[in-house]
mmCIF file of C-alpha atoms in Angstrom:
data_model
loop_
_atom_site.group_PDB
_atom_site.id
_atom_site.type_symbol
_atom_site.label_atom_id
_atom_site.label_comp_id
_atom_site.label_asym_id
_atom_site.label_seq_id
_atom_site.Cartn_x
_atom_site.Cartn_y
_atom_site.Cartn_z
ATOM 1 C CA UNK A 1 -29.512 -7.589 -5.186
ATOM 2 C CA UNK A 2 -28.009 -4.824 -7.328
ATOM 3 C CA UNK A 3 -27.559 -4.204 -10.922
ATOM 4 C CA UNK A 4 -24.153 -4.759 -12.894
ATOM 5 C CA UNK A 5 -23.143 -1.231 -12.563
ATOM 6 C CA UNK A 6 -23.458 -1.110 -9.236
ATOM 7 C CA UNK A 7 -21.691 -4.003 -8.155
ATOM 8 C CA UNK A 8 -18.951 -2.946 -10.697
ATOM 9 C CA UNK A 9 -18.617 0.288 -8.518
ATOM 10 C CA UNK A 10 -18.824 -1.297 -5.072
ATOM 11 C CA UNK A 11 -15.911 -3.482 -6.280
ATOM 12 C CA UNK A 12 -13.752 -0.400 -7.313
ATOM 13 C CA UNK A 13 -14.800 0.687 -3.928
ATOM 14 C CA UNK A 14 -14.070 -2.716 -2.203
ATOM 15 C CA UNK A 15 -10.390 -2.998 -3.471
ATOM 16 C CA UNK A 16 -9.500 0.643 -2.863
ATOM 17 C CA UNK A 17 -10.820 0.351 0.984
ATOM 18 C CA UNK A 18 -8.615 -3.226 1.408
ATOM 19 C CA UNK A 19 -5.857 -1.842 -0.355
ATOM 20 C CA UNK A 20 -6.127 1.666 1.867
ATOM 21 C CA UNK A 21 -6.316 -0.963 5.218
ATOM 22 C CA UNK A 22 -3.609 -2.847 3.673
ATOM 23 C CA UNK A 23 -1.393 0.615 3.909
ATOM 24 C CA UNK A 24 -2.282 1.736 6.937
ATOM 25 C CA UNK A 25 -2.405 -1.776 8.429
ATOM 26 C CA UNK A 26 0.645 -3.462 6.735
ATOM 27 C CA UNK A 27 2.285 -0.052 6.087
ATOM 28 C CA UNK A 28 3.203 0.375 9.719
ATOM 29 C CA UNK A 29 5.130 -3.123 9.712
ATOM 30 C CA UNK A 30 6.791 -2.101 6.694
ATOM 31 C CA UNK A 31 8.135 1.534 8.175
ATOM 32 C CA UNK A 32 9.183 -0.456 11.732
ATOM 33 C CA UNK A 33 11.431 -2.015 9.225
ATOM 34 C CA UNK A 34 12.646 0.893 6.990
ATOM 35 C CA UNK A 35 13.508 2.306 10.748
ATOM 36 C CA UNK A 36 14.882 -0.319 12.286
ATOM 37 C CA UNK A 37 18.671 0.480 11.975
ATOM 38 C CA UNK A 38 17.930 4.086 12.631
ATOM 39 C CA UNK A 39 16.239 4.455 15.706
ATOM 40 C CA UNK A 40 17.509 1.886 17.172
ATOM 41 C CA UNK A 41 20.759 2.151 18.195
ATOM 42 C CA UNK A 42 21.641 -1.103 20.605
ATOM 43 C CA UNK A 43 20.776 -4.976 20.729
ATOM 44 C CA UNK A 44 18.112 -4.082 23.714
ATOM 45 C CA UNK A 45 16.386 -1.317 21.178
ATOM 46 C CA UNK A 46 16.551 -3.155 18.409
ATOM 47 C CA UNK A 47 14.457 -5.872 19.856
ATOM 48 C CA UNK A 48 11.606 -3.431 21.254
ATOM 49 C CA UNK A 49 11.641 -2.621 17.624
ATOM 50 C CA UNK A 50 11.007 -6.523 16.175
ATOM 51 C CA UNK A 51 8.231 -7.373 19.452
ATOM 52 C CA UNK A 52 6.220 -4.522 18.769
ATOM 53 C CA UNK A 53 5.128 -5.793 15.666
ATOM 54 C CA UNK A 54 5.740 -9.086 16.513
ATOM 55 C CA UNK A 55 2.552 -10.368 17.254
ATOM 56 C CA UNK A 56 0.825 -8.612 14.871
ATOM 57 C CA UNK A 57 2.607 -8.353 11.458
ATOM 58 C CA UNK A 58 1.203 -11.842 10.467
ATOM 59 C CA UNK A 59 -2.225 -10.630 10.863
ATOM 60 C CA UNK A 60 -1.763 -7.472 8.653
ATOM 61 C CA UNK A 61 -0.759 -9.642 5.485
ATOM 62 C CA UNK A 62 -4.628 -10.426 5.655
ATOM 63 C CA UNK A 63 -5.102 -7.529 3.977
ATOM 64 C CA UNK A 64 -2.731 -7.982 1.197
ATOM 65 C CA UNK A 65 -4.641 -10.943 0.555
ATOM 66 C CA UNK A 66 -7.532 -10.038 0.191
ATOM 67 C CA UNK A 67 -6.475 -7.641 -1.844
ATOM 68 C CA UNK A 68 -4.781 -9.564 -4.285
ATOM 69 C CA UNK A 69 -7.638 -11.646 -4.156
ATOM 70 C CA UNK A 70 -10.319 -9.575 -4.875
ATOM 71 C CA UNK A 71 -8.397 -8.204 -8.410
ATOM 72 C CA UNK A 72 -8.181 -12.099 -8.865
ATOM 73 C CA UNK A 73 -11.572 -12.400 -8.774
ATOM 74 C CA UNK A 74 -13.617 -9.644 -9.256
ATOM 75 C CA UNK A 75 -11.066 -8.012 -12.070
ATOM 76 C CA UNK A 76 -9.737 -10.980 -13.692
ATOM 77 C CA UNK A 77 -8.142 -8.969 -16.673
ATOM 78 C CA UNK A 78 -6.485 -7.011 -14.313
ATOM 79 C CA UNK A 79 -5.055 -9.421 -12.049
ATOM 80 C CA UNK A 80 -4.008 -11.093 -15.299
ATOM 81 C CA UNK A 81 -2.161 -8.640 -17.311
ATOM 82 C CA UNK A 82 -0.312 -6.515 -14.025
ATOM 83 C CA UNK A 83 0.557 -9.691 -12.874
ATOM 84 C CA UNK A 84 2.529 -11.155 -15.630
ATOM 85 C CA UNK A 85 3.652 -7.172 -16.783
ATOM 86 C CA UNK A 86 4.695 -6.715 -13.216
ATOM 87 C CA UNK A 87 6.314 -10.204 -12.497
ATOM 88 C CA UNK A 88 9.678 -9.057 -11.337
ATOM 89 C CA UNK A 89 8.428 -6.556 -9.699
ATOM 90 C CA UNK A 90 6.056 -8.524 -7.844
ATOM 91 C CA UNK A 91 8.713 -11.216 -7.090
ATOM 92 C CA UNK A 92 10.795 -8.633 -4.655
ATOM 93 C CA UNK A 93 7.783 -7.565 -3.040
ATOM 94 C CA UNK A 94 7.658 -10.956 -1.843
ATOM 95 C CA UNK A 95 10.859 -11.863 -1.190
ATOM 96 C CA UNK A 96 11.023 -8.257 1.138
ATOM 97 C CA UNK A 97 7.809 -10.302 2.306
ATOM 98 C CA UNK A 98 9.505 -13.165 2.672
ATOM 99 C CA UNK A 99 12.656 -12.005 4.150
ATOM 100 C CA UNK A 100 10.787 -9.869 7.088
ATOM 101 C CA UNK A 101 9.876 -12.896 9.281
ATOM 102 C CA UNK A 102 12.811 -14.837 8.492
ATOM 103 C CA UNK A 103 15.156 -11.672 9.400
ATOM 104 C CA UNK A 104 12.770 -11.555 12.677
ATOM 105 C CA UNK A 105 13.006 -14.519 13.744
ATOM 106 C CA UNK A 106 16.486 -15.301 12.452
ATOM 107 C CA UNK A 107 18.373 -12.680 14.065
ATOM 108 C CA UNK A 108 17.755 -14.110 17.886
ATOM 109 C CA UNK A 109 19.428 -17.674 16.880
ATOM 110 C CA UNK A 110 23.099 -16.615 17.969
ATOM 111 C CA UNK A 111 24.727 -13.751 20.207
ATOM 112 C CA UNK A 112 27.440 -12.554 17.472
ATOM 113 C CA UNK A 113 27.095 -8.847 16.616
ATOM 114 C CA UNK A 114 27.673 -9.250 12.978
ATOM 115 C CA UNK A 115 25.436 -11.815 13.125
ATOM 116 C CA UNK A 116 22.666 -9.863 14.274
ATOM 117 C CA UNK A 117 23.429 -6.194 12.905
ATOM 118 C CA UNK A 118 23.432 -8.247 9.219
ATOM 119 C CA UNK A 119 19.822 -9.364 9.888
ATOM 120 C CA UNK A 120 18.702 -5.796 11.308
ATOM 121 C CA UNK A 121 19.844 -4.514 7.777
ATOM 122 C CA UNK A 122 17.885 -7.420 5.825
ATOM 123 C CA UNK A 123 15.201 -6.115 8.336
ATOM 124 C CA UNK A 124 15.500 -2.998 6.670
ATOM 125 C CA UNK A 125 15.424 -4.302 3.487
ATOM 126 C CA UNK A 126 12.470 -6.168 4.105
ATOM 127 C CA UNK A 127 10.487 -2.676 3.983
ATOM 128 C CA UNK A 128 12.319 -0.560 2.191
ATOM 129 C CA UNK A 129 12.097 -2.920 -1.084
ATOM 130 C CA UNK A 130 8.155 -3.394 -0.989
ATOM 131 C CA UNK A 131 7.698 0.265 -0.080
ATOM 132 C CA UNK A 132 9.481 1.600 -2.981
ATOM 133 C CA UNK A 133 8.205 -0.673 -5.627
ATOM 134 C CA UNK A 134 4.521 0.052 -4.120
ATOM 135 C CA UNK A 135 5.337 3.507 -5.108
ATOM 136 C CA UNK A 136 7.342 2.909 -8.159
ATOM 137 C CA UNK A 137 3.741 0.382 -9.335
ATOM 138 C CA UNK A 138 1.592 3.292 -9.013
ATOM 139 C CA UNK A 139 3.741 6.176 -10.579
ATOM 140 C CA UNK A 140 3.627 3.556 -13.877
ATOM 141 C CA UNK A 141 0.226 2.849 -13.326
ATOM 142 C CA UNK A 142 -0.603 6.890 -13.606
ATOM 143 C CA UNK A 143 1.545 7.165 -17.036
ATOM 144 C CA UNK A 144 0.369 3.787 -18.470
ATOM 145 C CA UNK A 145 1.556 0.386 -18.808
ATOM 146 C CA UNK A 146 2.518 -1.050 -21.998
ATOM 147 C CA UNK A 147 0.330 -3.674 -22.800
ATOM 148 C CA UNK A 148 -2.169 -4.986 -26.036
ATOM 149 C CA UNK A 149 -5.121 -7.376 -26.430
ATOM 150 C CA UNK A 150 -5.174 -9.016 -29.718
ATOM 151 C CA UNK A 151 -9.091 -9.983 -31.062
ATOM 152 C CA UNK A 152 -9.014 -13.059 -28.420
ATOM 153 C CA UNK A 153 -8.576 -11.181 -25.790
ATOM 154 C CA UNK A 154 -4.722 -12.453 -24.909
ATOM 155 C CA UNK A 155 -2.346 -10.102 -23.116
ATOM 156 C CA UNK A 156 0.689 -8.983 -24.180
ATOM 157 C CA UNK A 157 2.990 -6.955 -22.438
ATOM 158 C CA UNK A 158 5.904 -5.200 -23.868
ATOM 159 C CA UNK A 159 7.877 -3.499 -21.204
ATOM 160 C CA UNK A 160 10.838 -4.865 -18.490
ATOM 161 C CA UNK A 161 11.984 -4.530 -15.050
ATOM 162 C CA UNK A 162 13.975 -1.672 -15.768
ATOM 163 C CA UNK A 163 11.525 0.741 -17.649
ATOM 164 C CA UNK A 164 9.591 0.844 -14.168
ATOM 165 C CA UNK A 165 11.850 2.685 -12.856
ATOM 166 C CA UNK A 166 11.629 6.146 -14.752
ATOM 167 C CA UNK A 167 11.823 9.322 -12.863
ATOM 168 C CA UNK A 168 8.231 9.808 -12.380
ATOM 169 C CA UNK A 169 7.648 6.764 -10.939
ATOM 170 C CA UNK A 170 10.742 6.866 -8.790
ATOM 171 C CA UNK A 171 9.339 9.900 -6.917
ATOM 172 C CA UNK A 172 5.923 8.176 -6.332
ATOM 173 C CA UNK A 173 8.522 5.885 -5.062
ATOM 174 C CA UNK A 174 9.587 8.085 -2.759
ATOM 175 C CA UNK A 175 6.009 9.178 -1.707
ATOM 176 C CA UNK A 176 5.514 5.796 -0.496
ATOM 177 C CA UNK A 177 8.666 5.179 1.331
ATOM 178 C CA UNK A 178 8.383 8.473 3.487
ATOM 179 C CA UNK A 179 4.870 7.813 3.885
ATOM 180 C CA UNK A 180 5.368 4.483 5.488
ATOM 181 C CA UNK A 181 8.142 6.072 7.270
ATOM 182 C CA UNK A 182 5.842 8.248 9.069
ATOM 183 C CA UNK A 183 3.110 5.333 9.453
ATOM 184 C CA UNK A 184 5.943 3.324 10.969
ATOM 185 C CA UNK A 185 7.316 6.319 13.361
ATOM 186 C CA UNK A 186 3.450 6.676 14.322
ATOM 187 C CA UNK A 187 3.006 2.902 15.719
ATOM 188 C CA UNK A 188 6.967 3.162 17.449
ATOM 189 C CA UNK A 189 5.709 6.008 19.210
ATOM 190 C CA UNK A 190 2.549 4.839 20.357
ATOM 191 C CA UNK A 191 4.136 0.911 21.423
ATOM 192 C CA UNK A 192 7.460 1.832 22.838
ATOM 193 C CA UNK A 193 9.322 3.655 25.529
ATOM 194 C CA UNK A 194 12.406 5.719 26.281
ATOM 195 C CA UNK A 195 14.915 6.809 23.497
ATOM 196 C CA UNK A 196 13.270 4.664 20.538
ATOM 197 C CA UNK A 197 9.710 6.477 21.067
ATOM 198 C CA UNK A 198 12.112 9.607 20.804
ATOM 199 C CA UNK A 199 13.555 9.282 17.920
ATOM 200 C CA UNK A 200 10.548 7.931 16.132
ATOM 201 C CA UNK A 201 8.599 11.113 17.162
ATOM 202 C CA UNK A 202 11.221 12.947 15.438
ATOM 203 C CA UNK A 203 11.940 10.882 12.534
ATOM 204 C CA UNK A 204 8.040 10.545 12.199
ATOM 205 C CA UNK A 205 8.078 14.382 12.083
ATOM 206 C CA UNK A 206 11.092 14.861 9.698
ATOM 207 C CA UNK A 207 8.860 11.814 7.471
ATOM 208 C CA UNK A 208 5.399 14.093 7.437
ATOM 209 C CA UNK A 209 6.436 17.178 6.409
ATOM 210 C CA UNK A 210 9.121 15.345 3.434
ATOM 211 C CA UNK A 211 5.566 13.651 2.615
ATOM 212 C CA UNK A 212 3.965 16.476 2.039
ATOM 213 C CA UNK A 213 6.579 18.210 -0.194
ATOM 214 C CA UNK A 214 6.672 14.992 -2.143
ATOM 215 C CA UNK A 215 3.406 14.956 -2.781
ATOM 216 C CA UNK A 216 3.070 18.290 -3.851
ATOM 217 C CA UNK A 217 6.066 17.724 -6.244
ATOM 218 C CA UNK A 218 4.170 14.651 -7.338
ATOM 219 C CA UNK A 219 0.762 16.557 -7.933
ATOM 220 C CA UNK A 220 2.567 18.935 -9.868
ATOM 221 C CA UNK A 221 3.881 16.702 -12.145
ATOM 222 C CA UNK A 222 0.818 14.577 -12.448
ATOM 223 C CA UNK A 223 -0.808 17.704 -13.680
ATOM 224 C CA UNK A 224 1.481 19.332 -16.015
ATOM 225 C CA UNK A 225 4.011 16.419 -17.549
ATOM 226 C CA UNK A 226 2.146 13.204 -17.213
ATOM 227 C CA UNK A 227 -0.400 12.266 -20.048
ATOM 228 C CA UNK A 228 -3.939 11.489 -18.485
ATOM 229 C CA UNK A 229 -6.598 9.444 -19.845
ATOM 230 C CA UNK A 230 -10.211 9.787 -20.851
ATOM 231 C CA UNK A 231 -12.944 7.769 -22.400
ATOM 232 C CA UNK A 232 -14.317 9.339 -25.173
ATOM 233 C CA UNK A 233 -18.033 8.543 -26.591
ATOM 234 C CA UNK A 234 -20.845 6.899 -24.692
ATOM 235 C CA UNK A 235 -19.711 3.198 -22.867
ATOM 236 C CA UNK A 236 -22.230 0.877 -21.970
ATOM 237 C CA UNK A 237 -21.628 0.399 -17.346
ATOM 238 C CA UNK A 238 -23.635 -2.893 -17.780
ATOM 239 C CA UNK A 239 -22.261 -4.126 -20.853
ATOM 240 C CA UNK A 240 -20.540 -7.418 -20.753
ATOM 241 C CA UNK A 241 -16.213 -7.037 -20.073
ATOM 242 C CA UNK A 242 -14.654 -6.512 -23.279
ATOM 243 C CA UNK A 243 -11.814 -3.906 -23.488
ATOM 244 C CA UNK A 244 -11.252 -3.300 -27.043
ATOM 245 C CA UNK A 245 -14.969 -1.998 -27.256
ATOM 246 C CA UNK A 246 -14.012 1.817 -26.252
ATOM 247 C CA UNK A 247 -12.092 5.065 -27.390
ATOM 248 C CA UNK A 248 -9.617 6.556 -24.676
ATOM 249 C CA UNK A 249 -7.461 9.607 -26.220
ATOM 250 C CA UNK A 250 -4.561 10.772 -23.916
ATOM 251 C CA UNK A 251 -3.984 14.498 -22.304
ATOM 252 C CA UNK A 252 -1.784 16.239 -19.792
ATOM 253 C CA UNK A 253 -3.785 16.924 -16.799
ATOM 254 C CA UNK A 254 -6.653 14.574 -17.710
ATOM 255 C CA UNK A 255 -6.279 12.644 -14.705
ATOM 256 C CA UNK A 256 -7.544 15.774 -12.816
ATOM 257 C CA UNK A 257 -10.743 15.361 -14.927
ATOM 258 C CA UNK A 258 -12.737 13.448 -11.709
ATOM 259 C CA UNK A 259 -12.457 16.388 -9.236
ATOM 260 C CA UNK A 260 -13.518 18.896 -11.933
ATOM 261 C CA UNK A 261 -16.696 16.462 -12.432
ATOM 262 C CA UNK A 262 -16.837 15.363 -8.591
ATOM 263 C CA UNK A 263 -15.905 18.001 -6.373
ATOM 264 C CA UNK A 264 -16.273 15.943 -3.286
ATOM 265 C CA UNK A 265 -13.149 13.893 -4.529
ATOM 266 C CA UNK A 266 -10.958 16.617 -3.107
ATOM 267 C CA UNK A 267 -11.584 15.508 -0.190
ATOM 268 C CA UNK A 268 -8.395 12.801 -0.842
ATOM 269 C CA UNK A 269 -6.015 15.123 -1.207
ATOM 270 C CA UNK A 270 -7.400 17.244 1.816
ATOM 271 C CA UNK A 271 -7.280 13.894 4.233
ATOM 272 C CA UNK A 272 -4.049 13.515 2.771
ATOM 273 C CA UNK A 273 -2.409 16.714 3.617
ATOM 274 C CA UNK A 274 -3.987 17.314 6.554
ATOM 275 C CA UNK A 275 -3.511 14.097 8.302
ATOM 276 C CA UNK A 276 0.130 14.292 7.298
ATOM 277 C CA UNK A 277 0.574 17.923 8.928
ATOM 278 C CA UNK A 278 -1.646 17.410 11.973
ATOM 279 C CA UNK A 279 0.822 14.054 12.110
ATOM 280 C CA UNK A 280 4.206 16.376 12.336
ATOM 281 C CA UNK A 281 2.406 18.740 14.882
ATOM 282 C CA UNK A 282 1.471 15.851 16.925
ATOM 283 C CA UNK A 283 5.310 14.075 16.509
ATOM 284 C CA UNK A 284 6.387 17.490 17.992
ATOM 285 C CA UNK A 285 4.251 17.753 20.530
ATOM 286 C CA UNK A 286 4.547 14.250 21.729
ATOM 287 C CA UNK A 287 0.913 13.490 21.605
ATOM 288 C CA UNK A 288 1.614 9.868 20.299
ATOM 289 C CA UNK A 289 -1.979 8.564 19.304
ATOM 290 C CA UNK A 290 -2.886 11.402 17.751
ATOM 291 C CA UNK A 291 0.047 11.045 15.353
ATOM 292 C CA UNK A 292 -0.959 7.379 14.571
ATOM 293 C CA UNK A 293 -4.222 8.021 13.704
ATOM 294 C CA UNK A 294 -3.245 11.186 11.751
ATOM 295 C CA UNK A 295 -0.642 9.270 10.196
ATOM 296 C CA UNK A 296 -3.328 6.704 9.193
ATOM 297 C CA UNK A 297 -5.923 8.720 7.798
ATOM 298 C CA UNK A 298 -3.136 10.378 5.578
ATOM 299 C CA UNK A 299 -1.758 7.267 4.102
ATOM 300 C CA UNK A 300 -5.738 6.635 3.499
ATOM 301 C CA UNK A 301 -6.097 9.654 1.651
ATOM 302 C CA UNK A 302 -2.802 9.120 -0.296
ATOM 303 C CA UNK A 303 -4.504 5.668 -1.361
ATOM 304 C CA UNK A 304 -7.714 7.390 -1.974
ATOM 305 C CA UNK A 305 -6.083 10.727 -4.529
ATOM 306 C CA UNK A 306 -4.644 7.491 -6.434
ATOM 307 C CA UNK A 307 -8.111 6.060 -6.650
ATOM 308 C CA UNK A 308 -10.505 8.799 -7.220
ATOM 309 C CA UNK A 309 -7.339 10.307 -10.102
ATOM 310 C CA UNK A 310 -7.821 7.257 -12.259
ATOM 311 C CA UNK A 311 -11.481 6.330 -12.040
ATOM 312 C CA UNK A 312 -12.851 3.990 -14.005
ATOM 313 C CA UNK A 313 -9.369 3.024 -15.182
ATOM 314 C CA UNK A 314 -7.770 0.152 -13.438
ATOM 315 C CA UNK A 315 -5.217 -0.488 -15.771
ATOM 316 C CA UNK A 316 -4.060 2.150 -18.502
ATOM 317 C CA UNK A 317 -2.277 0.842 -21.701
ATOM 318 C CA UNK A 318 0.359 3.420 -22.693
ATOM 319 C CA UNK A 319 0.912 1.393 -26.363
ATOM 320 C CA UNK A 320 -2.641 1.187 -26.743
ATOM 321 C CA UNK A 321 -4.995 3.374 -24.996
ATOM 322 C CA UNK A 322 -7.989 2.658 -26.159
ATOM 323 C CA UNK A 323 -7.759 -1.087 -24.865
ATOM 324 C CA UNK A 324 -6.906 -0.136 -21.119
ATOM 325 C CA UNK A 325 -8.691 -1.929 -18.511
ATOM 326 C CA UNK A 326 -11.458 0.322 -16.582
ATOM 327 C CA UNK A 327 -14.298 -0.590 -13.943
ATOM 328 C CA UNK A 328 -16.547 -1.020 -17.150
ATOM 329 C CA UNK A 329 -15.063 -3.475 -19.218
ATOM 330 C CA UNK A 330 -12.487 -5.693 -17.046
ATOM 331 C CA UNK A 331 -14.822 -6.837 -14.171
ATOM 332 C CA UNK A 332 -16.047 -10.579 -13.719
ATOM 333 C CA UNK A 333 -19.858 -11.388 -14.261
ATOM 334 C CA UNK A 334 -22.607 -10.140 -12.321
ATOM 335 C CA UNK A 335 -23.068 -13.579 -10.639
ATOM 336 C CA UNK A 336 -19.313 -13.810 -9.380
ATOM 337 C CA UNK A 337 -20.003 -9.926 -8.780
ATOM 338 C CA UNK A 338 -22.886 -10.839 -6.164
ATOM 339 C CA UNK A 339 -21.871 -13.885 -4.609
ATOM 340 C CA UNK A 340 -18.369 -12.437 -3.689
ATOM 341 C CA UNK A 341 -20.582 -9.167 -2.130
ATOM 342 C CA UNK A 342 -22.361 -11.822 0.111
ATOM 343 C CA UNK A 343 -18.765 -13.549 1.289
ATOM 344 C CA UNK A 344 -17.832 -9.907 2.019
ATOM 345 C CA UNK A 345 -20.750 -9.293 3.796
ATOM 346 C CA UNK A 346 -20.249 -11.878 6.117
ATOM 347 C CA UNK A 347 -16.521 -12.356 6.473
ATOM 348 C CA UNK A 348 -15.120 -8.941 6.701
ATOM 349 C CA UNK A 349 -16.511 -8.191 9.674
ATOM 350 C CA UNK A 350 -15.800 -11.032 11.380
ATOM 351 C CA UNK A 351 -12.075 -10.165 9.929
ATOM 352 C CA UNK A 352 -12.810 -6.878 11.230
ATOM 353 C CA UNK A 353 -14.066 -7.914 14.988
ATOM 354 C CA UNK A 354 -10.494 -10.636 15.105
ATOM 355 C CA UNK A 355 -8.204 -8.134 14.473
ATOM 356 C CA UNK A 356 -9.527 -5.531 16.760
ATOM 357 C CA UNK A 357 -10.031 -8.227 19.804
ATOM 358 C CA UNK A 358 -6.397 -8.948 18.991
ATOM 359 C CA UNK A 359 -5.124 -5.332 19.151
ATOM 360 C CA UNK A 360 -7.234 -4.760 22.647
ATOM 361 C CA UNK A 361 -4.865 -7.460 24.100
ATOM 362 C CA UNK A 362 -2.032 -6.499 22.898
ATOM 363 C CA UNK A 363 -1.881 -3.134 23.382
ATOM 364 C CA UNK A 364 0.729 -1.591 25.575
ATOM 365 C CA UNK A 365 4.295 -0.164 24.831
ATOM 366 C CA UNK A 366 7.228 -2.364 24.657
ATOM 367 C CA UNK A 367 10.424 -1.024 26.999
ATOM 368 C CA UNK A 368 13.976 -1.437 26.696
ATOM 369 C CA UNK A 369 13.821 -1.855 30.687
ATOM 370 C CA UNK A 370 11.551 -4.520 30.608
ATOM 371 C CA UNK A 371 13.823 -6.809 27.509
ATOM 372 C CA UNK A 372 16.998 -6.223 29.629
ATOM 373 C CA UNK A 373 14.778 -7.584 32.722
ATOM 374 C CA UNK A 374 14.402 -11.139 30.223
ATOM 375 C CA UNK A 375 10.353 -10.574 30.430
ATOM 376 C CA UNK A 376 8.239 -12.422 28.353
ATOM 377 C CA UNK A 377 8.697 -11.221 24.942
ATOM 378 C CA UNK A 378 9.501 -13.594 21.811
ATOM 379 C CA UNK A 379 12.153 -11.790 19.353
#
């Protein structure tokens, strides 16, 4: 079908397209929740908030799954080493995960207010906690993880919980929480009515422009304080996986090396910012889909800059550069390579065809008129 290099690139591209849809799809559920306190201000709001994701924020977690399971088994190294370096971190993503339906579903069983304002800030939790360790993963990812191979090829990792969270990171923290802010605000204003499509027009506003002042402080940073990396000498793109067969040296502002090379790149950070402006101009004007899909296509470019910085590393080792995991040398076989393409080939757009068929029947805003009139809604 195609050779080893190729298929190692399609999967690079693969796993940054489900983990783009994964932002934009998932990312909106997470922002209802960072929101949920805020712009909703009584019982009757705060349940337009939970039904308009309701029947949809199950669905979304496809695409964390197939996300997760692609780096399980098209980048086995990868999966292996960020998931055991990464453990705690991982573990409150899911518990937000976790906590989200149960705080859904949880806060209808009794009438008591403190009953049901303690679930609405769990609910907030819920998105806040994933959306800031998203960001946090990726500002560490950019300076380098601290991990070895020894000749077998086993894993160690050196660092903890609390070395994540350096300042760097913390403002790529940041990125992500305002971004899925404004994701969040975008869907809100699109699927509800009255004062809580308001307020998420102008907290989806107030989110855009912060995101693109964050970002800018980020890029900034990125190119004059954080330590890039670059392969040095000639590396075999069908060779078989082995990460200790490679020179990387480290350099500030080597991670802007790929848009020097591959001008066509800047097209990330263009989507980025101008989806994210276009967003706060359509917030303000009140032309609700427009922000969405504005909103969308920034959070895809946000996901993309990430990306296109970084190729062919997946993985950089800060203790030990020169064994970081890239598209080259962490990938599974060509076999596993090819017969994974085919199940993409067929599933994904049956995935695809599902989740739109789902979103043509549920579309329509949620009103706080229609919850106080007891119509059919679940939460």
């Amino acid at each position: 079908m195609f050779d080893y290099m190729t298929l190692r690139l399609i999967w690079w591209a693969l796993l940054g397209v489900l983990l783009a849809g994964f932002a934009v799809m998932d990312g909106f559920d997470i922002g209802v929740a960072m929101l949920h306190p805020f712009i909703a201000r009584n019982d009757a709001q705060r349940r337009v908030t939970l039904n308009t994701i309701g029947p949809v924020w199950e669905g979304n977690q496809v695409w964390f799954i197939l996300g997760g399971g692609a780096v399980f088994a098209a980048w086995p190294p990868l999966y292996a080493v960020s998931f055991s370096g990464f453990y705690l971190a991982m573990l409150l993503v899911l518990i937000g995960f976790i906590l989200r339906p149960v705080a859904i579903v949880f806060r209808g069983k009794r009438e008591e207010s403190g009953w049901r304002e303690t679930w609405d800030w769990l609910f907030f939790v819920s998105g806040f906690v994933p959306a800031l360790i998203f960001g946090v993963a990726f500002g560490n990812l950019l300076q380098g993880v601290p991990f070895h191979f020894d000749q077998t090829l086993r894993a160690t990792y050196e660092g903890g919980l609390l070395g994540l969270l350096n300042p760097f990171a913390l403002l790529c923290g940041l990125v992500s929480v305002t971004m899925l802010a404004m994701q969040g605000a975008g869907w809100l204003s699109v699927k509800s009515e009255g004062d809580v499509a308001v307020r998420a027009r102008r907290y989806g506003a107030l989110a855009a422009i912060l995101l693109v002042l964050l970002i800018s402080a980020a890029g900034l940073w990125t190119m004059l304080g954080v330590e890039g990396y670059r392969i040095v000498g000639v590396i075999d793109h069908a060779g078989p996986s082995n990460p200790l067969s490679k020179t990387v040296t480290r350099e500030t502002g080597a991670w802007l090396d790929n848009y020097r090379a591959y001008p066509w790149m800047i097209a990330a950070p263009a989507l980025a910012y101008t989806g994210a402006l276009v967003a706060a101009l359509a917030f303000a004007l009140s032309v609700k889909r427009l922000a969405l899909i504005a909103s969308s296509l920034s959070v895809a470019g946000v996901a993309a800059m990430a990306g296109f910085s970084m190729f062919p590393f997946l993985l950089p080792s800060s203790t030990h550069p020169s064994q970081s995991l890239t598209v080259w040398d962490a990938s599974s076989s060509k076999v596993t390579l090819s017969l994974m393409l085919v199940a993409v080939i067929v599933f994904l757009p049956i995935v695809l065809a599902y989740t739109s068929w789902v979103y043509y029947v549920l579309r329509g805003a949620v009103s706080e008129a229609a919850i106080r009139r007891g119509d059919d809604y679940y939460y």
